Amino acid sequence: MNKFNIFFSLFVLFCGLTFAKNLISHQGFNAACCGATQVYDKDDSNYICCNGTLRFIDGQDSCCSSTAFDSSSQLCCSGTVVPMSPTAECCGAAPLKENFGCCAGKQFDLESQQCCDSGVIIGSSLTCCGSRGIPIDQQCCNGVGFIPSATRDCCGTEFTGATFDPTTSTCCSIEEANAQGVLVSRFAVARGASGTGTCCGLNSVLATATQFCCPNEGSSSARIVTPTTGQDQCCGTVAIDSTRQLCCTNSARSIVTTRDTDATTNDQCCFNSAGTSAVSFNADLQVCCASGSVVTQVPSSTLISCCGSTLYDPQHQVCCNNQVQCGDKCCGTNGYFELAEICCNGEVYQRFAENMGCCGSMAYDMDKYACCSGVLQDRHFANGACCLDFYYDPTSRTCCAPTDSVSSLKALRQLKKPGEYVGSEYVRCGNACCGLTGYNTQFAKCCKSTLFEADNNNIFACCDSELYRLLSDNLCCCSFSENKDQTQNSECSENTYELP
């Protein structure tokens, strides 16, 4: 008897977890799994499957977690069955009372109370201010109520900031990105200046019109700078004379450097490769190289690009590892011409055929040879395939090499004599693999590395490592996942196919 014939005489369901199913006998034509160990008839109205638990019902029609309940007279609130309320709504784990609202899981009287955004319930005569209620004639500042006046105002909002005296202080604010990259406002009170002063950052106010705020007023790192003669702009947190100095700024820092000649030339910044230092250069006469060196150009020359600290002609030369080479492409540290040559793992070869390719560090004619895992073989078959290092005809055979053999191929090849191949040991008859065994899918079925004879493959399917007949009324594969937070029962029908 073939192995699958055992199941023709059983009434069974395969129930259980996604990776471990149970074999359970059953009676009935519309059976289904409930959890990993129970089976029931879906046509029997006396049972319901709730979250993997089978319940006998008497008027119940719905599930609340693993409990059955009557949805016409009961509610399911946070996994607990409670009596139906006039509102037919839940608030937390309790039914919501009539004329009541729900505030963060707590009930409040809609006529005499109100719910604040923070989830705090306050009286209707108050107004919300953070986590408390304040009289309606007060203003909210960072969760604290106050009465506005000429000497008291809010520097911030109802959620941040502080109160201050605008006659003696100034409210300063900046916008900065938080850890999530979202722009947020920050507030601070700068003492000792009137409310009309100009802020420099959060804690300083410019005293005179001649002072600078560097790098800018909206930066948390801003500082007040009193310029000396000739200084007319900021460079980071210092002032510079723009006629004699150049401010070089990258993503990390601002660097002051002396201008190449004077302010009338096309001076630009040339950073070193690390971006930690910079010099100025005249972009009309000089070139800045990636290393940070400045090279003087020859007038009307085609040497316009840098290779290390050397200029070269990119139309006829190539830069390979900071060395000027002939060619239009780099092959390691060497240059080569792509139309006439080919690069294989740092080695340059002349193109001796129309259809060239690389097999490791060797160039070869792809019309005559095949490259299998770095090994060249004669192309005996027009549509051949590789099985590790072996070239074979896939029209009647298949490669059943284990996945770990790829990583160990180099060591395995060292044990072979010339003309012997590791992959030849894994070429099997058939068009598919079942573990290391080849087979024909028209006459057999593979269920998790177990091979079954199946002369009419379309009517059989796998349930884990077992085979069953799709069109049998009493054979079914049911899966169950305990990760689902809902009613869990698996359908059992003739349209069940092979499961992963």
GROMACS .gro file of N, CA, C and O in nm, residues 335-402:
model
  272
  335GLY      N    1   4.387   5.124  -1.615
  335GLY     CA    2   4.286   5.176  -1.706
  335GLY      C    3   4.270   5.083  -1.826
  335GLY      O    4   4.363   5.011  -1.862
  336TYR      N    5   4.151   5.085  -1.887
  336TYR     CA    6   4.131   5.004  -2.008
  336TYR      C    7   4.020   5.066  -2.092
  336TYR      O    8   3.942   5.149  -2.043
  337PHE      N    9   4.017   5.028  -2.221
  337PHE     CA   10   3.916   5.077  -2.314
  337PHE      C   11   3.805   4.972  -2.323
  337PHE      O   12   3.829   4.859  -2.370
  338GLU      N   13   3.685   5.007  -2.282
  338GLU     CA   14   3.577   4.911  -2.264
  338GLU      C   15   3.535   4.843  -2.394
  338GLU      O   16   3.496   4.726  -2.394
  339LEU      N   17   3.542   4.913  -2.508
  339LEU     CA   18   3.499   4.855  -2.634
  339LEU      C   19   3.595   4.749  -2.685
  339LEU      O   20   3.555   4.652  -2.751
  340ALA      N   21   3.723   4.760  -2.651
  340ALA     CA   22   3.823   4.668  -2.704
  340ALA      C   23   3.873   4.569  -2.600
  340ALA      O   24   3.937   4.469  -2.636
  341GLU      N   25   3.843   4.593  -2.474
  341GLU     CA   26   3.896   4.510  -2.367
  341GLU      C   27   3.786   4.476  -2.267
  341GLU      O   28   3.679   4.536  -2.267
  342ILE      N   29   3.815   4.381  -2.179
  342ILE     CA   30   3.720   4.341  -2.075
  342ILE      C   31   3.798   4.327  -1.944
  342ILE      O   32   3.914   4.284  -1.942
  343CYS      N   33   3.734   4.366  -1.834
  343CYS     CA   34   3.797   4.360  -1.702
  343CYS      C   35   3.735   4.246  -1.622
  343CYS      O   36   3.613   4.240  -1.604
  344CYS      N   37   3.818   4.154  -1.573
  344CYS     CA   38   3.770   4.042  -1.492
  344CYS      C   39   3.849   4.038  -1.361
  344CYS      O   40   3.967   4.000  -1.361
  345ASN      N   41   3.785   4.081  -1.254
  345ASN     CA   42   3.848   4.077  -1.121
  345ASN      C   43   3.986   4.143  -1.120
  345ASN      O   44   4.084   4.088  -1.070
  346GLY      N   45   3.998   4.261  -1.179
  346GLY     CA   46   4.123   4.335  -1.177
  346GLY      C   47   4.220   4.300  -1.288
  346GLY      O   48   4.327   4.360  -1.298
  347GLU      N   49   4.184   4.202  -1.375
  347GLU     CA   50   4.270   4.164  -1.487
  347GLU      C   51   4.208   4.213  -1.618
  347GLU      O   52   4.088   4.199  -1.639
  348VAL      N   53   4.290   4.269  -1.707
  348VAL     CA   54   4.243   4.322  -1.835
  348VAL      C   55   4.277   4.224  -1.947
  348VAL      O   56   4.391   4.176  -1.956
  349TYR      N   57   4.176   4.192  -2.032
  349TYR     CA   58   4.195   4.101  -2.145
  349TYR      C   59   4.144   4.170  -2.272
  349TYR      O   60   4.047   4.249  -2.268
  350GLN      N   61   4.208   4.135  -2.385
  350GLN     CA   62   4.158   4.180  -2.515
  350GLN      C   63   4.029   4.105  -2.547
  350GLN      O   64   4.017   3.985  -2.517
  351ARG      N   65   3.933   4.172  -2.608
  351ARG     CA   66   3.809   4.106  -2.650
  351ARG      C   67   3.837   4.023  -2.775
  351ARG      O   68   3.861   4.078  -2.883
  352PHE      N   69   3.836   3.888  -2.761
  352PHE     CA   70   3.866   3.800  -2.874
  352PHE      C   71   3.740   3.733  -2.930
  352PHE      O   72   3.750   3.650  -3.021
  353ALA      N   73   3.623   3.766  -2.875
  353ALA     CA   74   3.497   3.712  -2.927
  353ALA      C   75   3.389   3.817  -2.910
  353ALA      O   76   3.404   3.914  -2.834
  354GLU      N   77   3.277   3.797  -2.982
  354GLU     CA   78   3.170   3.897  -2.978
  354GLU      C   79   3.096   3.895  -2.845
  354GLU      O   80   3.061   4.000  -2.790
  355ASN      N   81   3.074   3.775  -2.789
  355ASN     CA   82   2.995   3.761  -2.666
  355ASN      C   83   3.087   3.718  -2.552
  355ASN      O   84   3.102   3.600  -2.524
  356MET      N   85   3.151   3.817  -2.490
  356MET     CA   86   3.251   3.788  -2.387
  356MET      C   87   3.191   3.800  -2.247
  356MET      O   88   3.097   3.874  -2.222
  357GLY      N   89   3.247   3.723  -2.154
  357GLY     CA   90   3.207   3.730  -2.014
  357GLY      C   91   3.324   3.695  -1.925
  357GLY      O   92   3.432   3.659  -1.972
  358CYS      N   93   3.302   3.706  -1.794
  358CYS     CA   94   3.406   3.675  -1.696
  358CYS      C   95   3.365   3.553  -1.615
  358CYS      O   96   3.250   3.538  -1.576
  359CYS      N   97   3.462   3.466  -1.589
  359CYS     CA   98   3.442   3.352  -1.501
  359CYS      C   99   3.552   3.362  -1.396
  359CYS      O  100   3.665   3.319  -1.419
  360GLY      N  101   3.519   3.424  -1.283
  360GLY     CA  102   3.622   3.458  -1.186
  360GLY      C  103   3.712   3.564  -1.245
  360GLY      O  104   3.665   3.669  -1.290
  361SER      N  105   3.842   3.538  -1.251
  361SER     CA  106   3.936   3.634  -1.308
  361SER      C  107   3.975   3.597  -1.451
  361SER      O  108   4.072   3.649  -1.505
  362MET      N  109   3.898   3.506  -1.516
  362MET     CA  110   3.926   3.463  -1.653
  362MET      C  111   3.819   3.517  -1.747
  362MET      O  112   3.700   3.515  -1.716
  363ALA      N  113   3.861   3.562  -1.866
  363ALA     CA  114   3.767   3.603  -1.970
  363ALA      C  115   3.739   3.482  -2.059
  363ALA      O  116   3.827   3.397  -2.082
  364TYR      N  117   3.615   3.470  -2.109
  364TYR     CA  118   3.582   3.354  -2.194
  364TYR      C  119   3.473   3.389  -2.294
  364TYR      O  120   3.401   3.490  -2.280
  365ASP      N  121   3.462   3.303  -2.397
  365ASP     CA  122   3.361   3.317  -2.502
  365ASP      C  123   3.232   3.250  -2.452
  365ASP      O  124   3.227   3.127  -2.438
  366MET      N  125   3.129   3.329  -2.424
  366MET     CA  126   3.006   3.277  -2.366
  366MET      C  127   2.927   3.189  -2.463
  366MET      O  128   2.838   3.115  -2.421
  367ASP      N  129   2.956   3.196  -2.595
  367ASP     CA  130   2.888   3.111  -2.692
  367ASP      C  131   2.947   2.969  -2.694
  367ASP      O  132   2.881   2.874  -2.739
  368LYS      N  133   3.070   2.952  -2.645
  368LYS     CA  134   3.135   2.821  -2.649
  368LYS      C  135   3.147   2.756  -2.511
  368LYS      O  136   3.158   2.633  -2.502
  369TYR      N  137   3.147   2.837  -2.408
  369TYR     CA  138   3.170   2.782  -2.274
  369TYR      C  139   3.062   2.830  -2.178
  369TYR      O  140   2.992   2.929  -2.202
  370ALA      N  141   3.049   2.758  -2.067
  370ALA     CA  142   2.960   2.796  -1.958
  370ALA      C  143   3.043   2.810  -1.831
  370ALA      O  144   3.138   2.734  -1.808
  371CYS      N  145   3.010   2.907  -1.750
  371CYS     CA  146   3.081   2.930  -1.624
  371CYS      C  147   2.991   2.883  -1.510
  371CYS      O  148   2.886   2.941  -1.483
  372CYS      N  149   3.030   2.775  -1.441
  372CYS     CA  150   2.952   2.721  -1.330
  372CYS      C  151   3.034   2.735  -1.201
  372CYS      O  152   3.133   2.663  -1.182
  373SER      N  153   2.994   2.828  -1.117
  373SER     CA  154   3.062   2.852  -0.989
  373SER      C  155   3.212   2.871  -1.007
  373SER      O  156   3.294   2.816  -0.934
  374GLY      N  157   3.249   2.949  -1.109
  374GLY     CA  158   3.389   2.979  -1.131
  374GLY      C  159   3.466   2.875  -1.209
  374GLY      O  160   3.587   2.885  -1.225
  375VAL      N  161   3.396   2.771  -1.260
  375VAL     CA  162   3.461   2.664  -1.337
  375VAL      C  163   3.411   2.669  -1.481
  375VAL      O  164   3.289   2.665  -1.505
  376LEU      N  165   3.503   2.676  -1.578
  376LEU     CA  166   3.466   2.680  -1.720
  376LEU      C  167   3.444   2.539  -1.773
  376LEU      O  168   3.523   2.448  -1.747
  377GLN      N  169   3.332   2.521  -1.849
  377GLN     CA  170   3.301   2.392  -1.911
  377GLN      C  171   3.249   2.416  -2.052
  377GLN      O  172   3.189   2.522  -2.081
  378ASP      N  173   3.269   2.316  -2.138
  378ASP     CA  174   3.217   2.325  -2.275
  378ASP      C  175   3.065   2.334  -2.271
  378ASP      O  176   2.999   2.264  -2.194
  379ARG      N  177   3.010   2.422  -2.358
  379ARG     CA  178   2.865   2.438  -2.364
  379ARG      C  179   2.808   2.331  -2.458
  379ARG      O  180   2.785   2.354  -2.576
  380HIS      N  181   2.781   2.210  -2.400
  380HIS     CA  182   2.729   2.099  -2.480
  380HIS      C  183   2.581   2.117  -2.513
  380HIS      O  184   2.532   2.062  -2.612
  381PHE      N  185   2.507   2.188  -2.429
  381PHE     CA  186   2.363   2.203  -2.448
  381PHE      C  187   2.332   2.351  -2.466
  381PHE      O  188   2.383   2.437  -2.394
  382ALA      N  189   2.243   2.379  -2.562
  382ALA     CA  190   2.211   2.519  -2.593
  382ALA      C  191   2.144   2.588  -2.475
  382ALA      O  192   2.168   2.705  -2.447
  383ASN      N  193   2.057   2.515  -2.403
  383ASN     CA  194   1.986   2.573  -2.291
  383ASN      C  195   2.022   2.500  -2.161
  383ASN      O  196   1.935   2.467  -2.080
  384GLY      N  197   2.152   2.471  -2.145
  384GLY     CA  198   2.197   2.399  -2.026
  384GLY      C  199   2.189   2.485  -1.901
  384GLY      O  200   2.158   2.604  -1.903
  385ALA      N  201   2.216   2.421  -1.787
  385ALA     CA  202   2.211   2.489  -1.658
  385ALA      C  203   2.325   2.438  -1.571
  385ALA      O  204   2.384   2.332  -1.599
  386CYS      N  205   2.356   2.512  -1.465
  386CYS     CA  206   2.464   2.475  -1.374
  386CYS      C  207   2.408   2.411  -1.248
  386CYS      O  208   2.308   2.458  -1.193
  387CYS      N  209   2.470   2.305  -1.203
  387CYS     CA  210   2.444   2.247  -1.072
  387CYS      C  211   2.577   2.257  -0.997
  387CYS      O  212   2.666   2.174  -1.015
  388LEU      N  213   2.590   2.363  -0.918
  388LEU     CA  214   2.717   2.399  -0.856
  388LEU      C  215   2.821   2.417  -0.966
  388LEU      O  216   2.808   2.507  -1.047
  389ASP      N  217   2.923   2.329  -0.974
  389ASP     CA  218   3.030   2.344  -1.074
  389ASP      C  219   3.010   2.256  -1.196
  389ASP      O  220   3.101   2.243  -1.280
  390PHE      N  221   2.891   2.194  -1.210
  390PHE     CA  222   2.867   2.097  -1.318
  390PHE      C  223   2.762   2.150  -1.414
  390PHE      O  224   2.657   2.202  -1.372
  391TYR      N  225   2.788   2.135  -1.545
  391TYR     CA  226   2.696   2.181  -1.650
  391TYR      C  227   2.615   2.061  -1.699
  391TYR      O  228   2.673   1.958  -1.735
  392TYR      N  229   2.481   2.074  -1.700
  392TYR     CA  230   2.397   1.959  -1.736
  392TYR      C  231   2.276   2.003  -1.819
  392TYR      O  232   2.249   2.124  -1.834
  393ASP      N  233   2.203   1.901  -1.872
  393ASP     CA  234   2.085   1.925  -1.956
  393ASP      C  235   1.960   1.924  -1.868
  393ASP      O  236   1.920   1.819  -1.816
  394PRO      N  237   1.894   2.039  -1.846
  394PRO     CA  238   1.779   2.046  -1.756
  394PRO      C  239   1.647   1.999  -1.818
  394PRO      O  240   1.544   2.002  -1.751
  395THR      N  241   1.648   1.955  -1.944
  395THR     CA  242   1.522   1.913  -2.005
  395THR      C  243   1.471   1.782  -1.946
  395THR      O  244   1.352   1.755  -1.947
  396SER      N  245   1.561   1.699  -1.892
  396SER     CA  246   1.518   1.571  -1.834
  396SER      C  247   1.574   1.549  -1.694
  396SER      O  248   1.547   1.447  -1.633
  397ARG      N  249   1.653   1.641  -1.647
  397ARG     CA  250   1.714   1.625  -1.515
  397ARG      C  251   1.700   1.754  -1.435
  397ARG      O  252   1.665   1.859  -1.489
  398THR      N  253   1.730   1.744  -1.306
  398THR     CA  254   1.722   1.860  -1.218
  398THR      C  255   1.836   1.854  -1.117
  398THR      O  256   1.896   1.748  -1.095
  399CYS      N  257   1.868   1.969  -1.056
  399CYS     CA  258   1.978   1.979  -0.959
  399CYS      C  259   1.921   1.981  -0.818
  399CYS      O  260   1.841   2.069  -0.784
  400CYS      N  261   1.957   1.883  -0.736
  400CYS     CA  262   1.906   1.871  -0.599
  400CYS      C  263   2.017   1.894  -0.496
  400CYS      O  264   2.025   1.824  -0.395
  401ALA      N  265   2.103   1.990  -0.522
  401ALA     CA  266   2.213   2.019  -0.430
  401ALA      C  267   2.160   2.090  -0.306
  401ALA      O  268   2.076   2.180  -0.317
  402PRO      N  269   2.205   2.054  -0.185
  402PRO     CA  270   2.162   2.124  -0.064
  402PRO      C  271   2.214   2.266  -0.063
  402PRO      O  272   2.318   2.297  -0.123
   0.00000   0.00000   0.00000
